[in-house]
Amino acid sequence: MKIDVILGLQWGDEGKGKIVDYLASNYDIVARFQGGPNAGHTLKFDGQKHVLHTIPSGIFRENLINVIGNGVVIDPITLQKEIDNLNKTGVSFLDRLFVAKKAHLILPTHRHIDAATESFKGKEKIGSTLKGIGPTYMDKTGRNGLRVGDIMLPNFKERYEALKEKHNSILKLYPEIDFDLKAEEEKWFAGLETLRSLKQINSEYFINKALKSGKRILAEGAQGSMLDIDFGTYPFVTSSNTVSAGVCNGLGVAPSTIGEVIGITKAYCTRVGSGPFPTELTGEVGEYLRAEGGEFGATTGRPRRCGWIDIPQLNYTIMLNGVTQLVVTKVDILNNFDEISVATHYHYDGKQQDELPFDLSNVPVEPVYKQYPGWKQSLDGVRNYEDMPINVKNLVGAIENQLNVPVSIVSIGPERQELVMKEIKELVN
Ligand code: GDP
Ligand code: IMO
Ligand code: MG
């Protein structure tokens, strides 16, 4: 068997949670491979909304195993809150939730450092979610980190204190900011007890054995490819590899085990936090998209920046990920437009270009747009692709054509069932 991958092709919040939840019923295991509680994945079904940060989006599917892989960074406080929320829903999941022993732990002082360093950056700030992601991955690569498996060791407390002391000495370099370490530590150690009670695994063996025995595995990405530490809009990125290559070191599997790579894009584009965004709409249209699309961060509640869909950007992330099929989400948010714009190229260095420059922050890139007619009607209740308005088909067909990858699903609402499996390839242009 192969591992299929679902990941975001833009700057995050493409609707990964919804699509993973929907497709999960075809799999035996859903595994997160990177990121941490900076992620906010929203699922809606039976009129209820659920937001997951660390726990994979397959958790609501009966009998399905959910793995938090070694590439993920875990904050026991957030994990505890997620578990408490899940417990309230009545879903039984603790025997289906597995945590990699090699996953790194986010300490309260990692969050403190995150806040202090962001505040120190002033206008240059990244717009981090302040969940301690950067400092934790820094300790991982700096070979100082603490891992889930370490909490079982008799000297864990000493190691924790040593790392905390190191963090406190770093914090002396920064202006003081409000942070109640004592209160956070109390919650952290309580969360640690819960983490201790979960099923801890050597996830690399677990996943590879599952593959060998014919289990179907879906890897769930967090963030988006444009936030990848190597290929995103650096330094306005997160600290992990969000692209499909991250599946290999985030779960411990060989490149040859990767099967379908399902790339998700909104029918427009959003970004939360700082950094370049070539097709951003700062006026009325952007505000309309934000209001209509409910574009506020699922983790921080911050308003998301909105803009048109960007073909050069998507072609870049499709290339990086080896995307084999596309999912286009939030098409319904465009229901009321007379015309919809698609950025087909960039103009910079005096000519039309298809490739992204080295650094989007420092090159004044002008998107070249093409307009497509809107459909001016609700898509509520549409369940067959044939029943979609012709102008939806034209737009989806144009996107598909310019990206050279087939669209398999078109999502038209936040609820689990609000999507259309696209069977017929309608190509315009
Ligand atoms: P993720 O981080 O990629 O899982 O995405 P988020 O959950 O942060 O943001 C996506 C938002 O869009 C959530 O509020 C979803 O409920 C919602 N959503 C997902 N797909 C659709 C869709 O097709 N139409 C509409 N209207 N909302 C959607
Ligand atoms: P999901 O999985 C959107 C952004 C932050 C910031 C930058 C670095 O829900 O798509 P970090 O907290 O990692 O230090 O922040 O990355 N960011 C996200 N934006 N969706 C996310 O996750 C994000 N996770 C991080 O806003 O600009
Ligand atoms: Mg999100």
Short mmCIF file of C-alpha atoms and ligand atoms in Angstrom, two decimals:
data_model
loop_
_atom_site.label_atom_id
_atom_site.label_comp_id
_atom_site.label_asym_id
_atom_site.label_seq_id
_atom_site.Cartn_x
_atom_site.Cartn_y
_atom_site.Cartn_z
CA MET A 1 0.00 0.00 0.00
CA LYS A 2 0.98 3.63 -0.43
CA ILE A 3 0.43 6.68 1.77
CA ASP A 4 -1.84 9.31 0.28
CA VAL A 5 -1.19 12.89 1.29
CA ILE A 6 -3.50 15.88 1.73
CA LEU A 7 -1.85 19.25 1.99
CA GLY A 8 -2.50 22.94 1.43
CA LEU A 9 -1.15 24.63 -1.68
CA GLN A 10 -1.45 28.24 -0.50
CA TRP A 11 -0.69 30.00 2.83
CA GLY A 12 -2.80 27.67 4.99
CA ASP A 13 -6.49 27.38 5.88
CA GLU A 14 -7.40 25.90 2.50
CA GLY A 15 -9.95 23.58 4.11
CA LYS A 16 -7.65 20.62 4.84
CA GLY A 17 -9.58 19.61 7.95
CA LYS A 18 -12.88 19.37 6.10
CA ILE A 19 -11.42 17.31 3.25
CA VAL A 20 -9.42 14.99 5.51
CA ASP A 21 -12.55 14.38 7.60
CA TYR A 22 -14.56 13.64 4.45
CA LEU A 23 -12.01 11.32 2.83
CA ALA A 24 -10.96 9.65 6.10
CA SER A 25 -13.71 7.06 5.76
CA ASN A 26 -11.67 5.53 2.90
CA TYR A 27 -8.64 4.98 5.15
CA ASP A 28 -7.56 2.98 8.22
CA ILE A 29 -5.10 5.54 9.58
CA VAL A 30 -4.83 9.34 9.44
CA ALA A 31 -1.43 10.73 10.46
CA ARG A 32 -0.26 14.30 11.04
CA PHE A 33 3.38 14.72 9.96
CA GLN A 34 4.43 18.28 10.89
CA GLY A 35 3.44 21.52 12.53
CA GLY A 36 1.71 21.81 15.85
CA PRO A 37 -0.96 23.88 17.57
CA ASN A 38 -0.35 26.74 15.14
CA ALA A 39 -2.74 24.73 12.94
CA GLY A 40 -6.50 25.14 13.21
CA HIS A 41 -8.45 22.58 11.19
CA THR A 42 -12.21 23.06 11.12
CA LEU A 43 -14.69 20.21 10.68
CA LYS A 44 -18.44 20.66 10.46
CA PHE A 45 -21.04 17.94 10.52
CA ASP A 46 -24.51 17.47 12.01
CA GLY A 47 -24.61 21.24 12.50
CA GLN A 48 -21.65 21.11 14.92
CA LYS A 49 -18.27 22.79 14.44
CA HIS A 50 -15.05 21.25 15.72
CA VAL A 51 -11.58 22.84 15.55
CA LEU A 52 -8.55 20.57 15.85
CA HIS A 53 -4.98 21.78 16.42
CA THR A 54 -2.81 18.73 17.14
CA ILE A 55 -5.18 15.80 16.84
CA PRO A 56 -5.63 14.53 13.26
CA SER A 57 -8.88 15.26 11.45
CA GLY A 58 -9.78 11.57 11.18
CA ILE A 59 -10.68 11.44 14.87
CA PHE A 60 -14.45 11.57 14.33
CA ARG A 61 -14.49 8.50 12.07
CA GLU A 62 -15.31 5.35 13.98
CA ASN A 63 -12.53 2.74 14.25
CA LEU A 64 -10.06 4.96 12.44
CA ILE A 65 -6.59 5.18 13.97
CA ASN A 66 -5.11 8.68 14.34
CA VAL A 67 -1.36 9.19 14.66
CA ILE A 68 0.45 12.32 15.79
CA GLY A 69 3.72 11.75 13.96
CA ASN A 70 7.31 12.42 15.00
CA GLY A 71 7.48 15.59 12.87
CA VAL A 72 4.77 17.27 14.95
CA VAL A 73 5.51 19.50 17.95
CA ILE A 74 3.12 18.98 20.86
CA ASP A 75 2.01 21.37 23.56
CA PRO A 76 0.48 19.26 26.36
CA ILE A 77 -1.72 22.23 27.33
CA THR A 78 -3.38 22.48 23.90
CA LEU A 79 -3.58 18.72 23.61
CA GLN A 80 -5.36 18.55 26.97
CA LYS A 81 -7.88 21.19 25.80
CA GLU A 82 -8.51 19.30 22.57
CA ILE A 83 -9.02 16.05 24.47
CA ASP A 84 -11.41 17.78 26.88
CA ASN A 85 -13.39 19.21 23.95
CA LEU A 86 -13.55 15.84 22.21
CA ASN A 87 -14.69 14.19 25.43
CA LYS A 88 -17.61 16.64 25.52
CA THR A 89 -18.75 15.47 22.10
CA GLY A 90 -19.17 11.92 23.38
CA VAL A 91 -16.93 10.46 20.67
CA SER A 92 -14.78 7.60 21.93
CA PHE A 93 -11.23 8.10 20.69
CA LEU A 94 -8.54 7.55 23.32
CA ASP A 95 -7.90 3.97 22.20
CA ARG A 96 -7.53 5.18 18.59
CA LEU A 97 -5.10 8.04 19.26
CA PHE A 98 -1.38 7.25 19.01
CA VAL A 99 1.48 9.64 19.68
CA ALA A 100 5.03 9.32 18.32
CA LYS A 101 7.67 9.08 21.04
CA LYS A 102 9.99 11.11 18.84
CA ALA A 103 7.61 14.09 18.58
CA HIS A 104 9.07 17.15 20.31
CA LEU A 105 7.46 18.95 23.22
CA ILE A 106 6.56 22.63 23.29
CA LEU A 107 7.49 23.97 26.74
CA PRO A 108 5.80 27.03 28.27
CA THR A 109 9.13 28.86 27.88
CA HIS A 110 9.11 28.13 24.13
CA ARG A 111 5.89 30.15 23.94
CA HIS A 112 7.44 32.85 26.10
CA ILE A 113 10.46 33.08 23.75
CA ASP A 114 8.13 33.12 20.72
CA ALA A 115 6.26 36.11 22.14
CA ALA A 116 9.45 37.91 23.20
CA THR A 117 11.25 37.46 19.86
CA GLU A 118 8.19 38.48 17.85
CA SER A 119 7.73 41.61 19.93
CA PHE A 120 11.45 42.40 19.50
CA LYS A 121 11.06 42.23 15.71
CA GLY A 122 8.59 45.12 15.78
CA LYS A 123 7.43 45.98 12.27
CA GLU A 124 9.37 43.03 10.84
CA LYS A 125 7.33 40.54 12.82
CA ILE A 126 6.25 37.31 11.13
CA GLY A 127 2.78 37.35 12.62
CA SER A 128 3.41 34.04 14.36
CA THR A 129 0.53 32.33 16.12
CA LEU A 130 2.81 32.52 19.20
CA LYS A 131 2.30 28.85 19.97
CA GLY A 132 6.04 28.30 20.47
CA ILE A 133 6.52 26.57 17.12
CA GLY A 134 9.73 28.33 16.00
CA PRO A 135 11.59 28.02 19.32
CA THR A 136 10.62 24.34 19.65
CA TYR A 137 11.87 23.41 16.17
CA MET A 138 15.01 25.47 16.93
CA ASP A 139 15.66 23.33 20.00
CA LYS A 140 15.00 20.22 17.91
CA THR A 141 17.60 21.14 15.27
CA GLY A 142 19.86 22.61 17.96
CA ARG A 143 19.73 19.19 19.66
CA ASN A 144 18.38 20.51 22.92
CA GLY A 145 14.75 19.46 22.67
CA LEU A 146 12.63 17.20 24.84
CA ARG A 147 10.56 14.48 23.22
CA VAL A 148 7.36 12.68 24.15
CA GLY A 149 9.33 9.49 24.93
CA ASP A 150 11.48 11.42 27.39
CA ILE A 151 8.59 12.00 29.76
CA MET A 152 8.81 8.36 30.83
CA LEU A 153 12.47 8.74 31.88
CA PRO A 154 13.30 9.10 35.59
CA ASN A 155 15.37 12.24 35.00
CA PHE A 156 12.71 14.02 32.93
CA LYS A 157 12.09 16.75 35.51
CA GLU A 158 15.82 17.58 35.67
CA ARG A 159 16.02 17.79 31.91
CA TYR A 160 12.96 20.01 31.86
CA GLU A 161 14.49 22.35 34.47
CA ALA A 162 17.78 22.50 32.56
CA LEU A 163 16.06 23.48 29.32
CA LYS A 164 13.87 25.99 31.14
CA GLU A 165 16.97 27.60 32.66
CA LYS A 166 18.55 27.85 29.23
CA HIS A 167 15.38 29.52 27.96
CA ASN A 168 15.36 31.93 30.88
CA SER A 169 18.88 33.02 30.07
CA ILE A 170 17.85 33.63 26.43
CA LEU A 171 14.85 35.63 27.62
CA LYS A 172 17.19 38.04 29.45
CA LEU A 173 18.23 39.31 26.00
CA TYR A 174 14.72 40.52 25.25
CA PRO A 175 12.55 43.21 26.77
CA GLU A 176 10.26 41.78 29.42
CA ILE A 177 6.77 40.84 28.36
CA ASP A 178 3.86 39.56 30.40
CA PHE A 179 4.02 35.81 30.86
CA ASP A 180 2.76 33.92 33.90
CA LEU A 181 5.23 31.04 33.79
CA LYS A 182 4.07 29.51 37.05
CA ALA A 183 0.44 29.23 35.95
CA GLU A 184 1.45 27.88 32.53
CA GLU A 185 3.77 25.30 34.07
CA GLU A 186 0.96 24.04 36.28
CA LYS A 187 -1.27 23.45 33.25
CA TRP A 188 1.66 21.98 31.32
CA PHE A 189 2.47 19.34 33.93
CA ALA A 190 -1.22 18.45 34.23
CA GLY A 191 -1.33 18.01 30.43
CA LEU A 192 1.81 15.92 30.62
CA GLU A 193 0.00 13.41 32.81
CA THR A 194 -2.65 13.04 30.11
CA LEU A 195 0.05 12.66 27.47
CA ARG A 196 1.68 9.95 29.61
CA SER A 197 -1.60 8.04 29.60
CA LEU A 198 -1.89 8.06 25.79
CA LYS A 199 -0.59 5.31 23.55
CA GLN A 200 3.02 6.19 22.73
CA ILE A 201 4.57 4.52 19.72
CA ASN A 202 7.69 4.28 17.64
CA SER A 203 5.68 5.74 14.81
CA GLU A 204 8.18 4.83 12.07
CA TYR A 205 7.73 1.12 12.87
CA PHE A 206 4.02 1.53 13.44
CA ILE A 207 3.40 3.20 10.08
CA ASN A 208 5.69 0.95 8.06
CA LYS A 209 4.19 -2.20 9.58
CA ALA A 210 0.70 -0.88 8.89
CA LEU A 211 1.64 -0.25 5.26
CA LYS A 212 3.06 -3.74 4.92
CA SER A 213 -0.09 -5.29 6.32
CA GLY A 214 -2.21 -3.49 3.74
CA LYS A 215 -3.57 -0.64 5.84
CA ARG A 216 -4.64 2.49 3.99
CA ILE A 217 -2.95 5.60 5.33
CA LEU A 218 -3.73 9.27 4.78
CA ALA A 219 -1.11 11.85 5.80
CA GLU A 220 -2.60 15.18 6.87
CA GLY A 221 -0.58 18.33 6.27
CA ALA A 222 -0.78 21.48 8.33
CA GLN A 223 -0.14 25.07 7.26
CA GLY A 224 0.33 25.53 3.51
CA SER A 225 3.16 25.00 1.05
CA MET A 226 3.86 28.75 0.86
CA LEU A 227 4.66 28.60 4.59
CA ASP A 228 7.27 25.84 4.11
CA ILE A 229 10.56 26.62 5.87
CA ASP A 230 12.62 25.99 2.72
CA PHE A 231 10.33 26.97 -0.15
CA GLY A 232 7.83 29.39 1.37
CA THR A 233 8.00 33.17 1.50
CA TYR A 234 10.95 33.12 3.91
CA PRO A 235 11.25 34.52 6.57
CA PHE A 236 7.44 34.84 6.70
CA VAL A 237 6.98 31.10 7.05
CA THR A 238 6.54 28.47 9.72
CA SER A 239 9.40 26.29 10.97
CA SER A 240 8.64 22.92 9.38
CA ASN A 241 8.53 21.32 5.95
CA THR A 242 4.90 21.59 5.00
CA VAL A 243 5.43 20.10 1.50
CA SER A 244 5.02 16.42 0.66
CA ALA A 245 8.72 15.73 1.34
CA GLY A 246 7.87 16.43 4.99
CA VAL A 247 5.80 13.24 5.09
CA CYS A 248 8.97 11.14 4.86
CA ASN A 249 10.80 12.67 7.81
CA GLY A 250 7.61 13.48 9.70
CA LEU A 251 6.42 9.87 9.75
CA GLY A 252 9.56 7.86 9.00
CA VAL A 253 8.61 6.50 5.59
CA ALA A 254 10.52 6.21 2.33
CA PRO A 255 9.71 8.46 -0.67
CA SER A 256 8.61 5.36 -2.61
CA THR A 257 5.71 4.87 -0.17
CA ILE A 258 3.96 8.08 -1.23
CA GLY A 259 0.91 7.54 -3.44
CA GLU A 260 -1.63 10.23 -4.33
CA VAL A 261 -0.76 13.80 -3.39
CA ILE A 262 -4.02 15.71 -3.02
CA GLY A 263 -3.42 19.45 -3.12
CA ILE A 264 -6.06 21.79 -1.73
CA THR A 265 -6.62 25.33 -2.93
CA LYS A 266 -9.37 27.78 -2.17
CA ALA A 267 -11.12 29.23 -5.22
CA TYR A 268 -9.50 32.47 -4.06
CA CYS A 269 -6.57 32.96 -1.70
CA THR A 270 -5.94 33.95 1.92
CA ARG A 271 -3.02 34.55 4.21
CA VAL A 272 -2.87 35.32 7.92
CA GLY A 273 0.15 37.06 9.41
CA SER A 274 2.79 39.14 7.66
CA GLY A 275 4.60 38.56 4.38
CA PRO A 276 4.16 38.98 0.65
CA PHE A 277 0.84 38.18 -1.01
CA PRO A 278 0.87 39.25 -4.68
CA THR A 279 -2.88 38.97 -5.37
CA GLU A 280 -4.02 40.53 -2.09
CA LEU A 281 -7.15 42.70 -2.29
CA THR A 282 -6.95 45.44 0.30
CA GLY A 283 -10.19 47.22 -0.63
CA GLU A 284 -13.88 46.41 -0.68
CA VAL A 285 -13.56 43.13 -2.58
CA GLY A 286 -11.05 41.79 -0.04
CA GLU A 287 -13.36 42.80 2.78
CA TYR A 288 -16.28 41.11 1.05
CA LEU A 289 -14.32 37.84 0.72
CA ARG A 290 -13.33 38.02 4.38
CA ALA A 291 -16.91 38.54 5.54
CA GLU A 292 -18.52 36.08 3.14
CA GLY A 293 -15.81 33.44 3.65
CA GLY A 294 -15.68 33.86 7.43
CA GLU A 295 -11.96 34.43 6.98
CA PHE A 296 -10.82 34.69 10.57
CA GLY A 297 -8.07 32.45 11.96
CA ALA A 298 -9.29 29.16 13.45
CA THR A 299 -6.43 29.32 15.99
CA THR A 300 -5.99 33.03 16.72
CA GLY A 301 -9.23 34.61 15.44
CA ARG A 302 -7.15 37.15 13.47
CA PRO A 303 -8.70 38.50 10.25
CA ARG A 304 -7.22 36.74 7.23
CA ARG A 305 -5.96 38.76 4.28
CA CYS A 306 -7.88 37.87 1.11
CA GLY A 307 -7.11 37.97 -2.60
CA TRP A 308 -7.63 36.28 -5.95
CA ILE A 309 -6.44 32.80 -6.83
CA ASP A 310 -2.86 32.85 -8.09
CA ILE A 311 -1.83 30.43 -10.87
CA PRO A 312 1.98 31.00 -10.80
CA GLN A 313 1.91 30.48 -7.03
CA LEU A 314 -0.13 27.28 -7.37
CA ASN A 315 2.02 25.94 -10.20
CA TYR A 316 5.03 26.44 -7.93
CA THR A 317 3.54 24.47 -5.02
CA ILE A 318 2.12 21.79 -7.33
CA MET A 319 5.66 21.29 -8.64
CA LEU A 320 7.17 21.13 -5.14
CA ASN A 321 4.63 18.61 -3.91
CA GLY A 322 4.14 16.43 -6.97
CA VAL A 323 0.39 17.00 -6.74
CA THR A 324 -1.62 14.32 -8.55
CA GLN A 325 -5.12 15.71 -7.93
CA LEU A 326 -6.67 18.95 -6.79
CA VAL A 327 -9.47 19.90 -4.46
CA VAL A 328 -10.95 23.38 -4.91
CA THR A 329 -12.72 24.66 -1.79
CA LYS A 330 -14.98 27.60 -0.94
CA VAL A 331 -16.29 27.98 -4.48
CA ASP A 332 -19.61 29.05 -2.88
CA ILE A 333 -17.95 32.19 -1.50
CA LEU A 334 -17.74 33.48 -5.09
CA ASN A 335 -21.50 33.03 -5.70
CA ASN A 336 -22.32 36.74 -5.91
CA PHE A 337 -19.57 38.01 -8.19
CA ASP A 338 -20.30 39.35 -11.70
CA GLU A 339 -16.70 38.57 -12.60
CA ILE A 340 -13.99 36.52 -10.95
CA SER A 341 -10.32 37.26 -11.48
CA VAL A 342 -7.59 34.67 -11.82
CA ALA A 343 -3.90 35.73 -11.79
CA THR A 344 -2.53 33.83 -14.76
CA HIS A 345 1.01 35.30 -14.77
CA TYR A 346 3.29 37.72 -12.97
CA HIS A 347 4.93 40.79 -14.45
CA TYR A 348 8.34 41.74 -13.03
CA ASP A 349 11.83 42.60 -14.27
CA GLY A 350 10.14 44.18 -17.29
CA LYS A 351 8.49 41.06 -18.62
CA GLN A 352 5.70 38.54 -18.15
CA GLN A 353 6.84 35.58 -16.02
CA ASP A 354 5.45 32.23 -14.92
CA GLU A 355 7.95 31.60 -12.14
CA LEU A 356 8.16 33.12 -8.68
CA PRO A 357 11.21 35.31 -8.05
CA PHE A 358 13.81 34.33 -5.42
CA ASP A 359 12.21 36.59 -2.84
CA LEU A 360 8.63 37.79 -3.28
CA SER A 361 9.20 40.36 -0.53
CA ASN A 362 11.77 42.30 -2.51
CA VAL A 363 10.51 42.10 -6.08
CA PRO A 364 7.54 44.26 -7.02
CA VAL A 365 5.50 41.54 -8.69
CA GLU A 366 2.41 42.60 -10.60
CA PRO A 367 -0.11 39.85 -11.18
CA VAL A 368 -1.64 39.69 -14.67
CA TYR A 369 -5.33 38.87 -14.36
CA LYS A 370 -7.88 37.22 -16.56
CA GLN A 371 -11.59 37.64 -15.81
CA TYR A 372 -14.15 34.85 -15.80
CA PRO A 373 -17.93 35.41 -15.62
CA GLY A 374 -19.60 34.61 -12.29
CA TRP A 375 -22.68 32.40 -11.86
CA LYS A 376 -24.72 34.66 -9.55
CA GLN A 377 -26.63 31.87 -7.88
CA SER A 378 -26.51 29.72 -4.80
CA LEU A 379 -24.85 26.30 -5.02
CA ASP A 380 -26.82 24.95 -2.06
CA GLY A 381 -27.92 21.40 -2.58
CA VAL A 382 -25.83 20.75 -5.71
CA ARG A 383 -24.37 17.24 -5.35
CA ASN A 384 -23.57 16.26 -8.93
CA TYR A 385 -20.97 18.04 -10.97
CA GLU A 386 -23.27 18.00 -14.02
CA ASP A 387 -25.71 20.17 -12.06
CA MET A 388 -23.16 22.91 -11.41
CA PRO A 389 -23.81 26.23 -13.21
CA ILE A 390 -21.87 26.36 -16.46
CA ASN A 391 -19.75 29.27 -15.23
CA VAL A 392 -18.57 27.25 -12.22
CA LYS A 393 -17.55 24.50 -14.62
CA ASN A 394 -15.81 27.04 -16.83
CA LEU A 395 -13.84 28.49 -13.92
CA VAL A 396 -12.89 25.10 -12.48
CA GLY A 397 -11.98 23.91 -15.97
CA ALA A 398 -9.80 26.96 -16.56
CA ILE A 399 -7.99 26.47 -13.25
CA GLU A 400 -7.48 22.79 -14.02
CA ASN A 401 -6.17 23.61 -17.45
CA GLN A 402 -3.70 26.20 -16.24
CA LEU A 403 -2.46 23.96 -13.45
CA ASN A 404 -2.38 20.85 -15.57
CA VAL A 405 -3.69 18.66 -12.75
CA PRO A 406 -7.23 17.24 -12.56
CA VAL A 407 -9.68 18.56 -9.99
CA SER A 408 -11.31 15.66 -8.18
CA ILE A 409 -13.46 17.48 -5.62
CA VAL A 410 -15.16 20.87 -5.57
CA SER A 411 -16.23 22.01 -2.11
CA ILE A 412 -19.24 24.30 -1.85
CA GLY A 413 -19.86 24.68 1.87
CA PRO A 414 -18.31 24.00 5.27
CA GLU A 415 -20.42 20.92 6.12
CA ARG A 416 -18.96 17.47 5.56
CA GLN A 417 -21.37 16.62 2.74
CA GLU A 418 -21.20 19.99 0.99
CA LEU A 419 -18.96 18.94 -1.83
CA VAL A 420 -19.17 17.55 -5.32
CA MET A 421 -17.06 14.77 -6.74
CA LYS A 422 -16.06 15.98 -10.18
CA GLU A 423 -16.15 13.14 -12.64
CA ILE A 424 -16.30 14.84 -16.02
CA LYS A 425 -13.35 16.94 -17.04
CA GLU A 426 -14.74 20.18 -18.44
CA LEU A 427 -11.94 22.12 -20.07
CA VAL A 428 -12.22 25.63 -21.37
CA ASN A 429 -9.26 27.48 -22.96
P1 GDP B 1 -7.59 24.24 7.36
O1 GDP B 1 -6.65 24.86 8.33
O2 GDP B 1 -6.97 24.06 6.01
O3 GDP B 1 -8.21 22.98 7.86
O4 GDP B 1 -8.77 25.29 7.14
P2 GDP B 1 -9.51 26.15 8.32
O5 GDP B 1 -10.39 25.27 9.07
O6 GDP B 1 -8.53 26.97 9.07
O7 GDP B 1 -10.30 27.19 7.41
C1 GDP B 1 -11.21 26.79 6.46
C2 GDP B 1 -12.57 27.40 6.81
O8 GDP B 1 -13.42 27.30 5.70
C3 GDP B 1 -13.29 26.67 7.92
O9 GDP B 1 -14.08 27.59 8.62
C4 GDP B 1 -14.17 25.66 7.18
O10 GDP B 1 -15.33 25.30 7.93
C5 GDP B 1 -14.54 26.46 5.97
N1 GDP B 1 -14.77 25.70 4.72
C6 GDP B 1 -14.09 24.63 4.24
N2 GDP B 1 -14.52 24.32 3.00
C7 GDP B 1 -15.50 25.21 2.70
C8 GDP B 1 -16.32 25.43 1.55
O11 GDP B 1 -16.22 24.76 0.53
N3 GDP B 1 -17.21 26.48 1.62
C9 GDP B 1 -17.32 27.26 2.73
N4 GDP B 1 -18.21 28.26 2.71
N5 GDP B 1 -16.58 27.08 3.81
C10 GDP B 1 -15.66 26.08 3.80
P1 IMO B 2 -3.45 25.60 9.19
O1 IMO B 2 -2.91 24.20 9.41
C1 IMO B 2 -2.55 29.78 8.33
C2 IMO B 2 1.28 31.34 9.79
C3 IMO B 2 1.22 32.40 10.88
C4 IMO B 2 2.48 33.18 10.59
C5 IMO B 2 3.45 32.08 10.14
C6 IMO B 2 4.35 31.56 11.25
O2 IMO B 2 -4.65 25.92 9.96
O3 IMO B 2 -3.52 25.90 7.75
P2 IMO B 2 4.02 30.12 13.45
O4 IMO B 2 2.93 30.09 14.47
O5 IMO B 2 4.19 28.84 12.72
O6 IMO B 2 5.29 30.66 14.01
O7 IMO B 2 3.54 31.21 12.37
O8 IMO B 2 2.65 31.02 9.65
N1 IMO B 2 0.56 30.09 10.12
C7 IMO B 2 -0.62 29.75 9.57
N2 IMO B 2 -1.42 30.41 8.72
N3 IMO B 2 -2.88 28.53 8.74
C8 IMO B 2 -2.06 27.83 9.56
O9 IMO B 2 -2.27 26.53 9.84
C9 IMO B 2 -0.89 28.44 10.05
N4 IMO B 2 0.10 28.07 10.88
C10 IMO B 2 0.98 29.08 10.90
O10 IMO B 2 0.06 33.19 10.77
O11 IMO B 2 2.28 34.03 9.51
MG MG B 3 -6.53 26.54 9.58
#
